[in-house]
Short mmCIF file of C-alpha atoms in Angstrom, two decimals:
data_model
loop_
_atom_site.label_atom_id
_atom_site.label_comp_id
_atom_site.label_asym_id
_atom_site.label_seq_id
_atom_site.Cartn_x
_atom_site.Cartn_y
_atom_site.Cartn_z
CA MET I 1 7.31 13.38 -29.60
CA ASP I 2 3.83 12.28 -30.56
CA TRP I 3 3.22 10.37 -26.64
CA LYS I 4 0.12 8.02 -27.77
CA LYS I 5 2.88 6.68 -30.95
CA ALA I 6 5.56 6.16 -28.66
CA LEU I 7 2.87 4.43 -25.88
CA LYS I 8 2.51 1.76 -27.81
CA ALA I 9 5.32 0.93 -29.27
CA HIS I 10 6.53 0.33 -26.33
CA VAL I 11 3.75 -1.94 -24.92
CA ALA I 12 4.52 -3.73 -28.58
CA GLY I 13 7.81 -3.89 -27.46
CA LYS I 14 7.43 -6.58 -24.06
CA PRO I 15 6.11 -9.94 -24.29
CA MET I 16 2.79 -10.54 -23.28
CA ARG I 17 2.93 -12.16 -19.11
CA SER I 18 0.40 -14.38 -17.16
CA GLU I 19 -1.88 -13.59 -15.08
CA GLU I 20 0.53 -15.55 -12.36
CA GLU I 21 3.37 -12.95 -13.46
CA LYS I 22 0.86 -9.85 -13.21
CA ARG I 23 -0.15 -11.30 -9.48
CA ALA I 24 3.15 -12.33 -8.23
CA GLU I 25 4.95 -8.49 -10.15
CA GLU I 26 1.94 -6.86 -8.07
CA THR I 27 3.03 -9.08 -4.69
CA GLN I 28 6.66 -7.81 -4.86
CA LEU I 29 6.10 -4.32 -5.10
CA PHE I 30 3.49 -3.98 -2.27
CA THR I 31 6.15 -5.71 -0.44
CA GLU I 32 9.07 -3.11 -1.24
CA LEU I 33 6.61 -0.23 -1.03
CA TYR I 34 5.39 -2.07 3.08
CA CYS I 35 8.64 -3.08 4.21
CA GLN I 36 9.74 0.64 2.74
CA TRP I 37 6.98 2.45 4.82
CA LYS I 38 7.92 0.23 7.83
CA GLY I 39 11.50 0.53 7.66
CA VAL I 40 12.65 -3.11 7.77
CA GLN I 41 14.51 -5.39 5.09
CA PRO I 42 12.02 -7.17 2.84
CA ASN I 43 13.25 -10.38 3.62
CA ARG I 44 13.28 -9.74 7.64
CA GLN I 45 10.12 -10.69 8.96
CA VAL I 46 8.03 -7.21 9.73
CA GLY I 47 8.01 -5.60 13.26
CA ALA I 48 11.75 -8.02 13.98
CA ASN I 49 14.24 -6.44 15.84
CA SER I 50 17.96 -7.10 16.95
CA SER I 51 16.54 -10.21 19.69
CA GLN I 52 14.98 -11.84 16.29
CA GLN I 53 18.03 -13.15 15.86
CA HIS I 54 18.23 -15.02 19.04
CA GLU I 55 18.33 -19.31 18.07
CA SER I 56 15.42 -20.16 19.75
CA PHE I 57 13.44 -18.24 16.11
CA LYS I 58 13.76 -20.61 14.50
CA SER I 59 12.01 -23.18 16.16
CA ILE I 60 9.26 -21.12 17.45
CA PRO I 61 7.65 -19.13 15.87
CA LYS I 62 5.81 -16.10 15.91
CA PHE I 63 2.28 -16.38 17.72
CA TYR I 64 1.65 -12.67 19.27
CA PHE I 65 -0.03 -10.06 16.51
CA LYS I 66 -0.81 -6.70 17.25
CA LEU I 67 -3.39 -5.08 16.64
CA PRO I 68 -2.22 -2.17 14.69
CA ALA I 69 -3.62 1.40 15.27
CA GLU I 70 -6.22 4.04 14.67
CA ASP I 71 -3.29 5.93 13.11
CA GLU I 72 -1.63 3.00 11.06
CA VAL I 73 -4.46 3.16 8.69
CA LEU I 74 -2.14 1.70 5.60
CA GLN I 75 -2.09 -1.71 7.73
CA GLN I 76 -5.42 -1.79 9.60
CA LYS I 77 -7.00 -1.91 5.22
CA LEU I 78 -4.39 -5.28 5.20
CA ARG I 79 -5.75 -6.85 7.96
CA GLU I 80 -9.33 -6.16 6.43
CA GLU I 81 -8.27 -7.52 3.15
CA SER I 82 -7.04 -10.28 4.67
CA ARG I 83 -9.37 -11.70 7.01
CA ALA I 84 -12.39 -10.71 4.12
CA VAL I 85 -9.70 -13.14 1.42
CA PHE I 86 -9.90 -15.94 4.64
CA LEU I 87 -14.14 -15.68 5.21
CA GLN I 88 -14.73 -15.88 1.44
CA ARG I 89 -11.97 -18.29 1.05
CA ARG I 90 -13.75 -20.41 4.44
CA SER I 91 -17.40 -20.03 2.41
CA ARG I 92 -16.23 -21.71 -0.78
CA GLN I 93 -15.28 -25.19 1.09
CA LEU I 94 -19.15 -25.23 2.17
CA LEU I 95 -21.66 -27.08 0.54
CA ASP I 96 -23.81 -24.79 -1.88
CA ASN I 97 -27.39 -26.16 -2.18
CA ASP I 98 -26.47 -28.63 -5.48
CA GLU I 99 -24.04 -30.18 -3.23
CA LEU I 100 -26.84 -30.77 -0.76
CA GLN I 101 -29.23 -32.26 -2.86
CA SER I 102 -26.41 -34.14 -4.53
CA LEU I 103 -25.38 -35.68 -0.96
CA TRP I 104 -29.40 -35.96 -0.85
CA PHE I 105 -29.09 -38.82 -3.67
CA LEU I 106 -26.24 -40.36 -2.61
CA LEU I 107 -27.76 -40.80 0.77
CA ASP I 108 -30.95 -42.40 -0.44
CA LYS I 109 -29.08 -44.25 -3.41
CA HIS I 110 -26.72 -46.32 -0.84
CA HIS I 111 -29.63 -46.94 1.97
CA THR I 112 -29.21 -50.56 4.08
CA PRO I 113 -32.32 -52.29 3.87
CA PRO I 114 -34.59 -53.17 6.14
CA LEU I 115 -36.92 -50.10 6.46
CA MET I 116 -37.55 -48.98 10.13
CA GLY I 117 -41.11 -47.88 9.72
CA ASP I 118 -40.49 -44.94 6.85
CA GLU I 119 -36.96 -43.91 7.50
CA LYS I 120 -34.44 -45.38 5.50
CA MET I 121 -30.99 -46.36 7.03
CA ILE I 122 -27.55 -46.39 6.04
CA ASN I 123 -24.50 -49.04 7.82
CA TYR I 124 -21.55 -48.09 7.55
CA GLU I 125 -19.46 -49.93 4.98
CA ASP I 126 -22.50 -47.89 2.88
CA PHE I 127 -21.22 -45.15 4.69
CA LEU I 128 -17.78 -45.27 3.16
CA LYS I 129 -18.94 -45.47 -0.66
CA VAL I 130 -21.06 -42.59 0.28
CA SER I 131 -18.14 -40.93 1.65
CA GLN I 132 -15.64 -41.91 -1.44
CA GLU I 133 -18.51 -40.54 -4.35
CA ALA I 134 -19.58 -37.23 -2.16
CA GLY I 135 -16.60 -35.80 -3.22
CA PRO I 136 -13.86 -33.83 -1.08
CA LYS I 137 -15.50 -31.19 0.81
CA CYS I 138 -17.78 -33.53 2.50
CA LYS I 139 -15.03 -35.20 3.73
CA THR I 140 -14.86 -34.08 7.49
CA TYR I 141 -18.67 -35.06 8.17
CA PHE I 142 -18.18 -39.19 7.02
CA THR I 143 -15.69 -40.09 10.54
CA ALA I 144 -16.39 -43.01 12.64
CA THR I 145 -16.89 -40.08 15.17
CA VAL I 146 -19.99 -38.69 13.44
CA PHE I 147 -21.53 -42.28 12.28
CA ALA I 148 -20.74 -43.58 16.39
CA LYS I 149 -23.11 -40.03 17.93
CA LEU I 150 -26.02 -40.81 15.21
CA LEU I 151 -25.82 -44.64 16.31
CA GLN I 152 -28.91 -45.08 18.34
CA LYS I 153 -30.43 -49.02 18.95
CA ASP I 154 -30.89 -50.65 15.67
CA PRO I 155 -30.40 -54.31 16.01
CA TYR I 156 -28.44 -53.93 12.82
CA GLY I 157 -25.56 -51.08 13.81
CA ARG I 158 -27.60 -48.49 11.36
CA ILE I 159 -28.24 -45.32 11.92
CA SER I 160 -30.54 -42.80 9.66
CA ILE I 161 -29.97 -41.87 7.69
CA MET I 162 -32.60 -38.10 7.40
CA GLN I 163 -30.28 -37.14 10.62
CA PHE I 164 -27.05 -37.37 9.37
CA PHE I 165 -28.29 -35.26 6.75
CA ASN I 166 -29.84 -33.14 9.10
CA TYR I 167 -27.04 -33.20 11.08
CA VAL I 168 -24.78 -32.07 7.56
CA MET I 169 -27.46 -29.30 7.09
CA ARG I 170 -26.62 -27.74 10.60
CA LYS I 171 -23.85 -28.02 10.18
CA VAL I 172 -23.10 -26.09 7.62
CA TRP I 173 -25.50 -23.71 8.83
CA LEU I 174 -23.92 -22.49 11.64
CA HIS I 175 -20.82 -22.38 9.54
CA GLN I 176 -21.91 -20.18 6.93
CA THR I 177 -23.99 -17.33 9.97
CA ARG I 178 -20.00 -17.89 12.28
CA ILE I 179 -18.63 -16.72 8.78
CA GLY I 180 -21.62 -13.92 8.62
CA LEU I 181 -20.82 -12.13 11.30
CA SER I 182 -17.35 -12.58 11.87
CA LEU I 183 -17.82 -9.65 9.27
CA TYR I 184 -19.67 -7.74 10.88
CA ASP I 185 -16.04 -8.43 13.27
CA VAL I 186 -13.93 -5.31 12.67
CA ALA I 187 -11.72 -5.67 15.49
CA GLY I 188 -10.74 -9.66 14.08
CA GLN I 189 -11.29 -10.98 18.08
CA GLY I 190 -14.02 -13.04 18.00
CA TYR I 191 -16.78 -10.72 19.47
CA LEU I 192 -18.48 -8.19 18.35
CA LYS I 193 -19.74 -5.04 20.35
CA GLU I 194 -22.78 -3.32 20.10
CA ALA I 195 -23.02 -1.84 17.10
CA ASP I 196 -21.44 -4.56 15.61
CA LEU I 197 -24.30 -6.33 16.51
CA GLU I 198 -26.72 -3.53 15.71
CA ASN I 199 -24.54 -3.77 12.03
CA TYR I 200 -25.63 -6.85 10.90
CA ILE I 201 -29.75 -7.31 12.47
CA LEU I 202 -30.02 -3.91 10.41
CA GLU I 203 -29.18 -5.40 7.23
CA LEU I 204 -30.62 -8.74 8.63
CA ILE I 205 -34.00 -7.04 8.60
CA PRO I 206 -34.69 -7.08 4.59
CA THR I 207 -34.83 -10.99 4.59
CA LEU I 208 -37.50 -11.42 7.63
CA PRO I 209 -40.62 -12.05 5.79
CA GLN I 210 -42.74 -11.07 9.12
CA LEU I 211 -40.75 -7.82 9.37
CA ASP I 212 -41.99 -6.23 6.57
CA GLY I 213 -44.55 -5.01 8.32
CA LEU I 214 -42.29 -2.48 10.14
CA GLU I 215 -42.51 0.85 9.48
CA LYS I 216 -38.45 1.96 8.00
CA SER I 217 -38.73 4.68 10.68
CA PHE I 218 -39.51 1.79 13.81
CA TYR I 219 -36.47 -0.65 12.41
CA SER I 220 -33.91 1.67 15.39
CA PHE I 221 -36.03 0.24 18.15
CA TYR I 222 -36.50 -2.65 16.56
CA VAL I 223 -32.76 -3.12 16.16
CA CYS I 224 -32.25 -1.72 19.66
CA THR I 225 -35.15 -4.15 21.42
CA ALA I 226 -33.22 -7.38 19.63
CA VAL I 227 -29.51 -6.39 20.34
CA ARG I 228 -30.80 -6.38 24.00
CA LYS I 229 -32.17 -9.89 24.67
CA PHE I 230 -28.39 -10.57 22.91
CA PHE I 231 -26.09 -8.56 25.98
CA PHE I 232 -28.89 -8.75 28.44
CA PHE I 233 -28.84 -12.95 28.33
CA LEU I 234 -25.30 -13.49 26.36
CA ASP I 235 -23.01 -10.20 29.35
CA PRO I 236 -24.43 -10.61 32.11
CA LEU I 237 -21.26 -8.72 33.48
CA ARG I 238 -21.47 -5.48 31.33
CA THR I 239 -17.84 -5.51 29.05
CA GLY I 240 -19.72 -4.36 26.33
CA ARG I 241 -19.20 -7.40 23.81
CA ILE I 242 -19.85 -11.12 22.91
CA LYS I 243 -18.05 -14.05 21.90
CA ILE I 244 -19.35 -14.67 18.15
CA GLN I 245 -19.76 -18.11 19.75
CA ASP I 246 -22.37 -17.88 22.59
CA ILE I 247 -24.15 -16.58 19.88
CA LEU I 248 -24.07 -18.93 17.84
CA ALA I 249 -24.88 -22.04 20.78
CA CYS I 250 -27.17 -20.00 21.70
CA SER I 251 -31.45 -20.30 20.86
CA PHE I 252 -31.26 -16.32 19.69
CA LEU I 253 -30.40 -16.33 16.39
CA ASP I 254 -32.55 -19.41 15.89
CA ASP I 255 -35.67 -17.43 17.48
CA LEU I 256 -34.47 -13.88 14.28
CA LEU I 257 -34.13 -16.82 11.65
CA GLU I 258 -37.91 -18.46 12.30
CA LEU I 259 -39.30 -14.61 11.72
CA ARG I 260 -38.03 -16.14 7.43
CA ASP I 261 -41.06 -18.07 8.10
CA GLU I 262 -44.04 -17.53 6.16
CA ASP I 263 -46.30 -19.11 8.29
CA LEU I 264 -45.50 -18.76 11.45
CA SER I 265 -48.38 -18.63 13.13
CA LYS I 266 -49.73 -16.22 15.62
CA GLU I 267 -48.90 -17.87 19.24
CA MET I 268 -45.58 -18.30 17.78
CA GLN I 269 -44.94 -14.78 16.77
CA GLU I 270 -46.68 -13.49 20.01
CA SER I 271 -43.76 -16.37 22.57
CA ASN I 272 -41.31 -14.61 20.06
CA TRP I 273 -39.15 -11.77 21.10
CA PHE I 274 -37.85 -10.64 17.63
CA SER I 275 -41.23 -10.75 16.00
CA ALA I 276 -43.47 -7.95 15.59
CA PRO I 277 -45.99 -8.13 16.90
CA SER I 278 -43.67 -8.37 20.17
CA ALA I 279 -41.72 -5.60 19.53
CA LEU I 280 -44.59 -3.81 19.01
CA ARG I 281 -46.05 -4.70 21.89
CA VAL I 282 -43.22 -4.21 24.27
CA TYR I 283 -41.90 -0.37 22.96
CA GLY I 284 -45.73 0.76 22.84
CA GLN I 285 -46.08 -0.17 26.99
CA TYR I 286 -43.27 2.05 26.03
CA LEU I 287 -45.12 4.84 25.31
CA ASN I 288 -48.36 4.11 27.61
CA LEU I 289 -45.98 4.68 30.60
CA ASP I 290 -43.87 7.66 28.96
CA LYS I 291 -47.99 10.18 30.82
CA ASP I 292 -44.75 13.55 29.85
CA HIS I 293 -43.63 12.23 26.62
CA ASN I 294 -40.57 13.06 26.70
CA GLY I 295 -39.47 10.05 25.58
CA MET I 296 -38.06 8.92 29.51
CA LEU I 297 -39.22 7.32 32.34
CA SER I 298 -39.65 8.93 35.99
CA LYS I 299 -40.05 5.99 38.49
CA GLU I 300 -43.62 7.88 38.56
CA GLU I 301 -44.50 6.85 35.32
CA LEU I 302 -42.22 2.86 35.60
CA SER I 303 -44.76 2.11 38.61
CA ARG I 304 -47.31 1.73 37.01
CA TYR I 305 -45.84 -1.12 35.34
CA GLY I 306 -47.07 -4.37 34.60
CA THR I 307 -50.34 -4.19 37.16
CA GLY I 308 -48.91 -1.27 38.56
CA THR I 309 -48.18 -2.62 42.58
CA LEU I 310 -44.46 -3.13 42.66
CA THR I 311 -42.98 -1.74 45.77
CA PRO I 312 -41.55 2.04 45.58
CA VAL I 313 -38.68 0.35 47.88
CA PHE I 314 -37.39 -1.49 44.57
CA LEU I 315 -38.77 1.22 42.51
CA ASN I 316 -35.98 3.40 44.72
CA ARG I 317 -33.65 1.22 43.64
CA VAL I 318 -34.47 0.14 39.79
CA PHE I 319 -33.70 4.17 39.31
CA GLN I 320 -30.81 3.76 42.03
CA GLU I 321 -28.54 0.79 41.15
CA CYS I 322 -29.33 1.29 36.48
CA LEU I 323 -28.69 4.09 34.82
CA THR I 324 -30.84 7.74 34.42
CA TYR I 325 -30.45 10.60 32.58
CA ASP I 326 -31.39 13.16 34.64
CA GLY I 327 -33.09 10.97 37.14
CA GLU I 328 -35.01 9.06 34.52
CA MET I 329 -34.69 6.16 32.35
CA ASP I 330 -34.34 5.66 28.41
CA TYR I 331 -35.67 3.03 26.55
CA LYS I 332 -32.06 0.84 26.53
CA THR I 333 -32.56 0.54 30.39
CA TYR I 334 -36.16 -0.20 30.07
CA LEU I 335 -35.88 -3.31 28.11
CA ASP I 336 -32.87 -4.72 30.06
CA PHE I 337 -35.90 -4.25 33.61
CA VAL I 338 -37.96 -5.32 30.96
CA LEU I 339 -36.33 -8.34 29.88
CA ALA I 340 -35.15 -9.70 34.34
CA MET I 341 -39.08 -8.95 34.60
CA GLU I 342 -40.67 -11.76 31.97
CA ASN I 343 -37.72 -14.53 32.66
CA ARG I 344 -36.85 -14.21 36.32
CA LYS I 345 -36.15 -18.07 35.91
CA GLU I 346 -33.37 -17.48 33.96
CA PRO I 347 -30.12 -17.03 36.09
CA GLN I 348 -29.78 -13.64 34.13
CA ALA I 349 -32.81 -12.15 35.45
CA LEU I 350 -31.73 -13.46 39.48
CA GLN I 351 -28.02 -11.84 38.86
CA TYR I 352 -30.29 -8.45 37.83
CA ILE I 353 -32.71 -8.33 40.54
CA PHE I 354 -30.20 -9.64 42.85
CA ARG I 355 -28.38 -6.10 42.47
CA LEU I 356 -31.03 -4.14 43.38
CA LEU I 357 -32.00 -6.68 46.13
CA ASP I 358 -28.04 -5.84 48.18
CA ILE I 359 -28.55 -2.29 49.59
CA GLN I 360 -25.55 -3.26 51.06
CA ASN I 361 -23.65 -5.04 48.74
CA ARG I 362 -22.52 -7.89 49.94
CA ASN I 363 -22.87 -10.26 47.14
CA TYR I 364 -25.73 -11.61 50.27
CA LEU I 365 -29.44 -11.39 51.64
CA ASN I 366 -29.24 -11.50 55.08
CA ILE I 367 -32.19 -10.42 57.69
CA PHE I 368 -32.40 -7.09 57.86
CA ALA I 369 -32.44 -6.38 53.26
CA LEU I 370 -35.13 -9.28 52.87
CA ASN I 371 -37.14 -7.08 55.99
CA THR I 372 -36.09 -4.19 54.39
CA PHE I 373 -38.05 -5.58 51.53
CA PHE I 374 -40.95 -7.17 52.17
CA ARG I 375 -41.73 -3.99 55.04
CA ALA I 376 -42.55 -1.92 51.39
CA ILE I 377 -45.21 -4.89 51.58
CA GLN I 378 -47.26 -4.69 54.35
CA GLU I 379 -47.52 -0.80 54.29
CA GLN I 380 -49.40 -1.94 50.44
CA MET I 381 -51.71 -4.81 52.27
CA LYS I 382 -52.83 -2.03 54.84
CA ILE I 383 -53.49 0.76 52.07
CA HIS I 384 -54.98 -2.13 50.35
CA GLY I 385 -57.14 -3.06 53.27
CA GLN I 386 -55.67 -5.91 54.25
CA GLU I 387 -53.86 -7.04 57.24
CA PRO I 388 -50.29 -7.37 57.23
CA VAL I 389 -48.85 -10.63 57.29
CA SER I 390 -45.52 -11.12 60.07
CA PHE I 391 -42.45 -10.73 58.60
CA GLU I 392 -40.96 -13.60 60.87
CA ASP I 393 -43.83 -16.08 58.96
CA VAL I 394 -42.29 -14.61 55.21
CA LYS I 395 -38.87 -15.04 56.64
CA ASP I 396 -38.55 -18.39 57.57
CA GLU I 397 -40.85 -19.25 54.17
CA ILE I 398 -38.10 -17.65 52.29
CA PHE I 399 -35.27 -18.93 53.70
CA ASP I 400 -37.02 -23.43 53.93
CA MET I 401 -37.47 -22.75 50.33
CA VAL I 402 -33.78 -20.61 49.86
CA LYS I 403 -32.21 -23.80 52.13
CA PRO I 404 -29.10 -20.78 51.83
CA ALA I 405 -25.48 -22.95 52.26
CA ASP I 406 -24.73 -20.23 55.16
CA PRO I 407 -28.45 -20.00 56.97
CA LEU I 408 -28.67 -16.45 57.68
CA LYS I 409 -27.40 -15.60 54.59
CA ILE I 410 -28.34 -15.98 50.97
CA THR I 411 -26.18 -15.46 47.82
CA LEU I 412 -27.21 -15.53 44.60
CA GLN I 413 -25.94 -19.72 43.84
CA ASP I 414 -28.55 -20.13 46.30
CA LEU I 415 -31.63 -18.68 44.86
CA ILE I 416 -29.98 -19.38 41.25
CA ASN I 417 -29.69 -23.62 43.19
CA SER I 418 -33.30 -23.21 44.50
CA SER I 419 -35.30 -23.25 41.43
CA GLN I 420 -37.13 -20.30 43.72
CA GLY I 421 -35.94 -17.60 42.35
CA GLU I 422 -38.96 -16.64 41.12
CA THR I 423 -41.22 -16.72 43.83
CA VAL I 424 -38.90 -15.10 46.46
CA THR I 425 -38.28 -12.01 43.63
CA ASN I 426 -42.35 -11.85 44.03
CA ILE I 427 -42.34 -12.10 47.35
CA LEU I 428 -40.09 -8.96 48.00
CA ILE I 429 -41.39 -7.13 45.45
CA ASP I 430 -44.20 -6.85 44.19
CA LEU I 431 -47.32 -7.35 46.05
CA ASN I 432 -49.55 -8.91 43.35
CA GLY I 433 -46.83 -11.94 43.08
CA PHE I 434 -47.24 -11.68 47.85
CA TRP I 435 -51.39 -11.57 47.42
CA THR I 436 -50.99 -14.56 44.41
CA TYR I 437 -47.88 -16.72 46.34
CA GLU I 438 -50.49 -15.89 49.71
CA ASN I 439 -53.08 -18.09 48.25
CA ARG I 440 -51.98 -20.71 46.73
CA GLU I 441 -54.40 -22.71 48.24
CA VAL I 442 -57.55 -21.55 47.03
CA LEU I 443 -56.55 -20.72 43.02
CA VAL I 444 -55.00 -24.05 43.49
CA GLN I 445 -58.06 -25.36 44.27
CA GLU I 446 -59.87 -23.10 42.44
CA ASN I 447 -59.00 -23.83 39.20
CA PRO I 448 -58.29 -28.50 40.05
CA ALA I 449 -58.54 -29.45 36.48
CA ASP I 450 -55.84 -26.65 35.48
CA ASP I 451 -53.35 -27.34 37.66
CA LEU I 452 -54.10 -31.76 36.76
CA GLU I 453 -53.76 -30.86 33.26
CA ASN I 454 -50.76 -28.53 34.29
CA PHE I 455 -49.29 -31.49 36.63
CA GLY I 456 -50.04 -34.58 33.82
CA GLU I 457 -47.55 -32.05 31.26
CA GLY I 458 -45.10 -31.61 34.30
CA GLU I 459 -45.31 -35.97 34.51
CA GLU I 460 -44.42 -36.42 31.17
CA VAL I 461 -41.74 -34.22 29.92
#
């Protein structure tokens, strides 16, 4: 039998089908095979049982869908493909560069005179005209609510077309970024685990011109450095995952994507945790502290951190409470420590340090805890030939600064509410920090011009 001729004759005898018919047949075949594998009837909802024949199921739809188990490969693949298709569809609904440019031309064309300085304005009537010409993708931005939010003190009841256009661009960017992050959300639950965020940042590196100079061998350390800031501030309870919504709401992603600017100034790079100079600085400090070159930090090695004046009592608490390996600290734990020490005004950093100060695990600091840490400051003052300061005086000053709800206990919330957390922690854990506090009046007198300048800046803000 000539199989070639027989196959050609068979194909020729079948009528040509459209793409829609082919897709319908494919969907029907997949549904039959999937339902057969699940052991249910094709016309019955997957996962249904006899209880679903109840009358209430006609009006109350199923709202809980259990995630597929690890061994349910087909269901996992189906879920992944469904999410990918959904995200692609959402991406197509966003305005592209050409559509944004067309929108700007329409806003410029329909602006409402007179000009407000050099800025063009638009009233609500012309705003609606642009909405009708802009196309269906723009409809969500042309609402009365958006117009009212952007309306300021214009005597003609107009809004700035530049402000409105920036609003649209920001919304488009947020949706694009949300979709981009969701591609790394393996579970599809709206949050990223540490490995998910690591993959996102690793694949983002080649798109950031400011990181072009990084050696590929340093990529893993850079990714770890970047990811730790997200998790330190957005996951203070250490759940191991952060919401995509929280990532979008904070400024960290803006700081990271700022590295796309090829003309970013040196000052901006140094103040940006995600920049190459900043990452190299932190990693360089870690290497300098690691005197035995074993890739880990002992308590003695960490004692040289900063000015080298952290008290032994505080360092003991660091190694008691933080994750260590055979009594030594790895780079990831070190990053949490650095973020806490460099951001002591932030609630997350105060939470980190408060846990170390709370030696009795009572969720508050009493006189015993304060005395335990300040005694180490007094001992260091003796070593340096200085007259120790009375604990009673310091204790009273701390309580006066914090003004806790309970006059004998200082809680974390008391410390945060007082806005004196940085000062209090400096007094208790760092000899240099205590010396700066104790001599603050002398330092002010030595730098009156700087103080007046800073005071003026503070008043302006």
